[in-house]
Coordinates of C-alpha atoms and ligand atoms in Angstrom, one line a residue:
M993 CA -23.6 6.3 18.4
S994 CA -25.2 3.5 20.6
E995 CA -28.8 4.1 19.3
E996 CA -27.5 3.6 15.7
I997 CA -26.1 0.1 16.4
K998 CA -28.1 -2.5 14.6
A999 CA -26.2 -5.5 15.9
S1000 CA -23.3 -6.5 18.1
E1001 CA -21.1 -9.6 18.2
K1002 CA -18.2 -11.0 20.2
V1003 CA -15.3 -12.4 18.2
H1004 CA -12.1 -14.1 19.2
C1005 CA -9.9 -12.7 16.5
L1006 CA -10.9 -9.7 14.3
I1007 CA -8.9 -9.0 11.2
I1008 CA -9.4 -5.6 9.5
G1009 CA -8.3 -5.4 5.9
S1010 CA -8.0 -7.8 3.0
G1011 CA -4.7 -7.5 1.3
P1012 CA -2.0 -10.2 1.5
A1013 CA -1.4 -9.4 5.2
G1014 CA -5.0 -9.7 6.2
Y1015 CA -5.7 -12.9 4.2
T1016 CA -2.5 -14.6 5.4
A1017 CA -3.4 -13.7 9.0
A1018 CA -6.8 -15.2 8.4
I1019 CA -5.3 -18.4 7.0
Y1020 CA -3.0 -18.9 10.0
A1021 CA -5.6 -17.8 12.6
A1022 CA -8.2 -20.1 11.1
R1023 CA -5.8 -23.1 11.2
A1024 CA -5.0 -22.2 14.8
N1025 CA -8.8 -22.4 15.5
L1026 CA -9.0 -18.7 16.5
K1027 CA -12.3 -18.5 14.4
P1028 CA -11.1 -15.3 12.7
V1029 CA -13.6 -12.8 11.3
L1030 CA -12.2 -10.6 8.5
Y1031 CA -13.7 -7.4 7.3
Q1032 CA -12.5 -6.6 3.8
G1033 CA -12.7 -2.8 3.9
I1034 CA -13.1 -0.3 1.0
Q1035 CA -11.1 -2.2 -1.5
P1036 CA -11.4 -6.0 -1.1
G1037 CA -8.1 -7.5 -2.0
G1038 CA -6.2 -4.2 -1.5
Q1039 CA -3.7 -2.5 -3.7
L1040 CA -3.0 -5.7 -5.7
T1041 CA -6.4 -5.4 -7.2
I1042 CA -5.3 -2.3 -9.1
T1043 CA -2.1 -3.9 -10.5
T1044 CA -1.8 -6.1 -13.5
E1045 CA 0.6 -9.0 -13.7
V1046 CA 2.5 -10.1 -10.6
E1047 CA 5.7 -11.9 -11.4
N1048 CA 7.6 -11.8 -8.1
Y1049 CA 5.3 -13.6 -5.8
P1050 CA 6.8 -17.0 -5.1
G1051 CA 4.7 -20.0 -6.1
Y1052 CA 3.2 -18.5 -9.2
A1053 CA 5.8 -19.8 -11.6
D1054 CA 4.1 -18.3 -14.7
G1055 CA 3.1 -15.0 -12.9
V1056 CA -0.5 -14.1 -12.0
Q1057 CA -2.8 -11.2 -12.4
G1058 CA -3.0 -9.2 -9.1
P1059 CA -6.8 -9.4 -8.8
E1060 CA -6.7 -13.2 -9.5
M1061 CA -4.0 -13.7 -6.8
M1062 CA -6.2 -11.9 -4.2
I1063 CA -9.1 -14.2 -5.2
D1064 CA -6.8 -17.1 -4.5
F1065 CA -5.8 -15.7 -1.1
E1066 CA -9.5 -15.2 -0.2
K1067 CA -10.5 -18.7 -1.3
Q1068 CA -7.7 -20.2 0.7
A1069 CA -8.7 -18.2 3.8
K1070 CA -12.3 -19.3 3.4
R1071 CA -11.3 -22.9 2.9
M1072 CA -9.5 -22.8 6.2
G1073 CA -12.7 -21.6 7.8
A1074 CA -12.1 -17.8 8.1
D1075 CA -15.3 -15.8 8.1
I1076 CA -14.8 -13.2 5.3
R1077 CA -17.2 -10.3 5.3
Y1078 CA -17.9 -7.1 3.4
G1079 CA -17.7 -4.0 5.6
I1080 CA -15.6 -1.1 6.6
A1081 CA -14.2 -0.5 10.1
T1082 CA -15.3 3.1 10.8
K1083 CA -14.4 3.6 14.4
V1084 CA -12.5 1.8 17.2
D1085 CA -12.2 2.0 21.0
F1086 CA -9.1 0.2 22.3
S1087 CA -9.3 1.8 25.7
G1088 CA -10.5 -1.3 27.5
F1089 CA -11.3 -5.1 27.0
P1090 CA -12.6 -6.5 24.9
H1091 CA -11.6 -4.1 22.1
K1092 CA -14.4 -2.4 20.2
V1093 CA -14.6 -2.0 16.5
W1094 CA -17.6 -0.5 14.7
I1095 CA -18.3 -1.8 11.2
D1096 CA -20.1 0.6 8.7
D1097 CA -21.1 2.7 11.8
E1098 CA -23.8 0.2 12.6
V1099 CA -22.4 -3.1 13.8
L1100 CA -20.3 -3.3 17.0
I1101 CA -17.7 -6.0 17.2
E1102 CA -16.2 -6.8 20.5
A1103 CA -12.9 -8.6 19.9
D1104 CA -10.4 -10.4 22.2
S1105 CA -7.7 -9.7 19.7
V1106 CA -7.5 -7.4 16.6
I1107 CA -5.1 -7.6 13.7
I1108 CA -4.9 -4.3 11.7
S1109 CA -4.0 -4.9 8.1
T1110 CA -5.6 -1.9 6.5
G1111 CA -2.7 -1.3 4.1
A1112 CA -1.6 2.0 2.6
S1113 CA -2.8 3.8 -0.5
A1114 CA -0.5 5.3 -3.1
K1115 CA -1.0 9.1 -3.6
W1116 CA -1.9 10.1 -7.1
L1117 CA -1.5 13.4 -8.9
G1118 CA -5.3 13.6 -9.6
L1119 CA -5.2 14.0 -13.3
P1120 CA -8.0 12.4 -15.4
S1121 CA -5.4 11.2 -17.9
E1122 CA -3.5 9.5 -15.1
E1123 CA -6.6 7.6 -14.0
K1124 CA -7.5 6.8 -17.6
Y1125 CA -4.2 5.0 -18.2
N1126 CA -3.8 3.5 -14.8
G1127 CA -2.6 -0.1 -15.4
F1128 CA -2.0 0.8 -19.1
G1129 CA 1.4 2.5 -18.7
V1130 CA 0.6 4.4 -15.5
S1131 CA 1.8 2.7 -12.3
A1132 CA 2.5 3.6 -8.7
C1133 CA 4.9 0.7 -8.2
A1134 CA 8.2 0.5 -10.1
V1135 CA 9.2 -2.8 -8.5
C1136 CA 5.8 -4.3 -9.5
D1137 CA 5.6 -3.0 -13.1
G1138 CA 9.1 -1.8 -14.1
F1139 CA 9.8 -5.1 -15.9
F1140 CA 7.1 -4.4 -18.5
F1141 CA 9.1 -1.4 -19.7
K1142 CA 12.4 -3.2 -20.2
G1143 CA 14.5 -1.3 -22.8
K1144 CA 12.0 1.5 -23.0
E1145 CA 11.8 5.2 -22.0
V1146 CA 9.9 6.0 -18.8
A1147 CA 9.1 8.9 -16.5
I1148 CA 8.7 9.0 -12.8
V1149 CA 7.2 11.8 -10.7
G1150 CA 8.5 12.5 -7.2
A1151 CA 11.7 13.4 -5.5
G1152 CA 11.7 11.6 -2.2
D1153 CA 13.5 8.4 -1.2
T1154 CA 10.9 6.2 -2.8
A1155 CA 11.1 8.1 -6.2
A1156 CA 15.0 8.0 -6.0
E1157 CA 15.0 4.3 -5.2
E1158 CA 12.4 3.5 -7.9
A1159 CA 14.2 5.7 -10.5
L1160 CA 17.4 3.7 -9.8
Y1161 CA 15.5 0.4 -10.1
L1162 CA 14.0 1.6 -13.4
S1163 CA 17.4 2.8 -14.7
K1164 CA 18.7 -0.8 -14.6
L1165 CA 15.8 -2.0 -16.8
C1166 CA 14.8 1.0 -19.0
S1167 CA 16.8 2.9 -21.6
T1168 CA 16.1 6.3 -20.1
V1169 CA 14.3 7.5 -16.9
H1170 CA 13.0 11.0 -16.7
M1171 CA 12.5 12.3 -13.2
I1172 CA 9.9 15.0 -12.9
I1173 CA 10.7 17.1 -9.8
R1174 CA 8.4 20.0 -8.8
R1175 CA 11.0 22.0 -6.9
D1176 CA 14.6 22.9 -7.6
E1177 CA 15.9 20.3 -5.3
M1178 CA 15.1 16.8 -4.2
R1179 CA 13.6 15.7 -0.8
A1180 CA 15.5 12.4 -0.9
S1181 CA 18.4 11.7 1.4
K1182 CA 21.8 13.0 0.2
V1183 CA 23.1 9.6 -0.5
M1184 CA 20.1 8.7 -2.7
Q1185 CA 20.4 12.1 -4.5
E1186 CA 24.0 11.4 -5.3
R1187 CA 23.2 7.9 -6.6
V1188 CA 20.5 9.3 -8.9
M1189 CA 22.7 12.2 -10.1
K1190 CA 25.5 9.8 -10.9
T1191 CA 23.3 7.5 -13.0
P1192 CA 23.8 8.5 -16.7
N1193 CA 20.4 7.3 -18.0
I1194 CA 18.4 9.3 -15.4
I1195 CA 17.5 12.7 -16.6
M1196 CA 16.3 15.2 -14.0
H1197 CA 13.6 17.8 -14.9
F1198 CA 13.7 20.2 -11.9
N1199 CA 10.9 22.7 -11.5
H1200 CA 8.6 20.6 -13.7
E1201 CA 5.1 19.4 -13.1
T1202 CA 2.9 17.1 -15.1
E1203 CA 0.2 18.6 -17.2
E1204 CA -1.1 15.5 -18.9
V1205 CA -0.3 11.8 -19.5
L1206 CA -0.7 11.2 -23.3
G1207 CA -1.7 8.0 -25.0
D1208 CA -3.2 6.4 -28.1
G1209 CA -6.4 5.6 -26.2
Q1210 CA -5.0 2.1 -25.3
K1211 CA -1.7 2.9 -23.6
V1212 CA 0.7 5.6 -22.6
N1213 CA 3.0 7.0 -25.3
A1214 CA 4.1 10.4 -23.9
V1215 CA 3.8 12.9 -21.1
R1216 CA 3.5 16.7 -21.3
I1217 CA 5.3 18.5 -18.5
F1218 CA 5.6 22.2 -17.8
N1219 CA 8.3 24.3 -16.2
N1220 CA 6.5 25.9 -13.2
K1221 CA 8.9 28.9 -13.3
T1222 CA 8.7 29.8 -17.0
G1223 CA 5.5 28.0 -18.1
E1224 CA 7.4 26.3 -20.9
K1225 CA 5.8 23.0 -22.0
T1226 CA 7.7 19.9 -23.1
E1227 CA 6.5 16.6 -24.4
I1228 CA 8.5 13.5 -23.7
S1229 CA 7.9 10.2 -25.4
V1230 CA 7.6 7.5 -22.8
S1231 CA 5.9 4.1 -22.5
G1232 CA 5.7 4.1 -18.7
F1233 CA 4.6 6.8 -16.3
F1234 CA 5.4 6.1 -12.7
I1235 CA 4.1 8.0 -9.7
A1236 CA 6.2 8.0 -6.5
I1237 CA 4.9 10.9 -4.5
G1238 CA 4.3 9.0 -1.3
H1239 CA 1.9 6.6 0.3
Q1240 CA -0.7 7.2 2.9
P1241 CA -1.2 4.5 5.5
N1242 CA -4.8 3.7 6.1
S1243 CA -4.6 4.3 9.9
D1244 CA -6.8 7.3 10.6
I1245 CA -9.4 5.5 12.7
F1246 CA -6.7 4.1 15.0
K1247 CA -5.3 7.5 15.9
G1248 CA -5.4 8.2 19.6
F1249 CA -5.2 4.5 20.5
V1250 CA -2.3 3.0 18.6
E1251 CA 1.1 4.6 18.4
M1252 CA 2.2 5.8 15.0
D1253 CA 5.1 7.7 13.5
E1254 CA 4.6 11.3 12.3
T1255 CA 3.3 10.1 8.9
G1256 CA 0.7 7.7 10.3
Y1257 CA 2.5 4.4 10.0
I1258 CA 1.6 2.1 13.0
Q1259 CA 4.6 1.4 15.1
T1260 CA 5.2 -2.2 16.1
I1261 CA 7.7 -3.7 18.5
P1262 CA 10.6 -4.6 16.2
G1263 CA 10.6 -8.3 15.2
T1264 CA 6.9 -8.6 16.2
S1265 CA 3.5 -7.4 15.1
K1266 CA 2.7 -6.1 18.6
T1267 CA 1.4 -2.5 18.9
N1268 CA 1.5 -0.5 22.1
V1269 CA -2.1 -1.8 22.8
E1270 CA -2.3 -5.2 24.3
G1271 CA -4.1 -7.6 22.0
V1272 CA -3.9 -5.3 19.0
F1273 CA -1.4 -6.3 16.3
A1274 CA -0.5 -4.7 13.0
A1275 CA 0.7 -6.3 9.7
G1276 CA 1.4 -5.3 6.1
D1277 CA 1.8 -1.8 4.6
V1278 CA 0.0 0.0 7.4
Q1279 CA 3.1 -0.6 9.5
D1280 CA 5.7 -0.9 6.8
K1281 CA 6.9 2.0 4.8
T1282 CA 10.2 0.4 3.7
Y1283 CA 9.5 -2.9 1.9
R1284 CA 5.8 -2.7 0.9
Q1285 CA 5.8 -6.0 -1.1
A1286 CA 3.0 -8.6 -1.3
V1287 CA 5.3 -11.2 0.0
T1288 CA 6.6 -9.2 2.9
A1289 CA 3.0 -8.2 3.8
A1290 CA 1.9 -11.8 3.7
G1291 CA 4.9 -12.7 6.0
S1292 CA 3.9 -10.1 8.5
G1293 CA 0.3 -11.3 8.4
C1294 CA 1.6 -14.7 9.4
I1295 CA 3.5 -13.1 12.3
A1296 CA 0.5 -11.2 13.5
A1297 CA -1.7 -14.4 13.6
L1298 CA 1.0 -16.2 15.5
D1299 CA 1.4 -13.3 17.9
A1300 CA -2.4 -13.2 18.4
E1301 CA -2.6 -16.9 19.0
R1302 CA 0.2 -16.7 21.7
Y1303 CA -1.4 -13.7 23.3
L1304 CA -4.9 -15.3 23.5
S1305 CA -3.5 -18.5 24.9
A1306 CA -1.3 -16.7 27.5
K1307 CA -4.5 -14.8 28.6
G1308 CA -6.5 -18.0 28.7
L1309 CA -8.9 -16.6 26.2
Ligands
NDP425 P1 8.1 11.7 0.6 O1 6.9 12.3 1.3 O2 9.3 11.7 1.4 O3 8.3 12.3 -0.8 C1 7.3 12.6 -1.7 C2 7.9 13.3 -2.9 O4 6.9 13.5 -3.8 C3 8.5 14.7 -2.6 O5 9.6 14.9 -3.3 C4 7.3 15.6 -3.0 O6 7.8 16.8 -3.5 C5 6.8 14.8 -4.2 N1 5.4 15.2 -4.4 C6 4.3 15.1 -3.5 N2 3.2 15.5 -4.0 C7 3.5 15.8 -5.3 C8 2.7 16.3 -6.4 N3 1.4 16.4 -6.3 N4 3.4 16.5 -7.6 C9 4.7 16.3 -7.7 N5 5.5 15.9 -6.7 C10 4.9 15.6 -5.5 O7 7.6 10.2 0.3 P2 8.4 8.9 0.0 O8 7.5 7.8 -0.4 O9 9.5 9.1 -0.9 O10 9.1 8.5 1.4 C11 8.2 8.3 2.6 C12 9.1 8.1 3.8 O11 9.7 6.8 3.6 C13 10.2 9.1 3.9 O12 10.5 9.3 5.3 C14 11.4 8.4 3.3 O13 12.7 8.8 3.8 C15 11.1 6.9 3.7 N6 11.8 6.0 2.8 C16 13.0 5.4 3.1 C17 13.6 4.6 2.2 C18 14.9 4.0 2.6 O14 15.4 4.5 3.7 N7 15.5 3.1 1.9 C19 13.0 4.2 0.9 C20 11.7 4.8 0.7 C21 11.2 5.6 1.6 P3 8.4 18.0 -2.5 O15 9.7 17.5 -2.1 O16 8.4 19.2 -3.3 O17 7.4 18.0 -1.3

């Protein structure tokens, strides 16, 4: 690896990832004079750049488009003096001090403190029609987009706690919610299963998978599902098609250094952003599988910057 390194640099506070958590950490760290350097990662702005309107982020009284909001976050971080850069963290070594992070396999950053805010990615079914209508009826976030289907018929794929929770959320807004479940039982906890079963406007389609999301070229108007036992196909008219088959935290490169749960979410000391590695903090969806909201991610980014500041000052760095 060392012969491929084109440059190296020492930084005080390195932030990896550019969603609400990373940018908020950058704003706070810059104001605390930590001279943060933030690498934006594969998807600058994170998951919000693939949503449409955001109506539940406080401060935007009239709502805002997700991509526009992330541009605002970036501008604010830059205005505070954060050094925002393109680049993907490809490898880390947290075994000693300073911590080492390689960017695009060719730049070595040595950092006194590191804030991991690499987020999580929604899993998708992988159908071309799902991709075609993403943002035009297809969504991986009921809390973000459910409101746009008020009074309408929708479908949701998945049978875990997230799917159950989102189906219940949608059932309060939409006329009918079709749950498409690939097995003959749900994975969700018993209590969530019971709540779903007791909700009259949730219709369960067990042993069903999605064949295609259908639309008029502009937006979704139906979904074709099939019974994986009998092969029988059914078309359901829906305006919204939600996917809730799990998220994948973007934490692969930290494996072996930072403690994670069995699904790859980074574990932090409760009430803080501290990981098991001194000087390494985690914020946002990479360490949160429960709330996953822009505002909670931003809040945890603030916590991470404050934790980093206190750590650096206690170390005299
Ligand atoms: P899970 O991995 O628990 O569930 C994913 C669901 O999606 C499963 O039902 C799975 O089906 C289904 N699925 C996966 N791939 C496909 C596919 N290609 N086609 C159709 N269906 C598919 O993810 P969740 O996001 O629901 O939950 C993640 C973790 O977070 C869990 O531990 C959960 O308990 C926790 N959680 C807790 C909450 C709470 O306590 N309030 C709220 C939300 C999540 P199958 O069952 O057949 O594998």
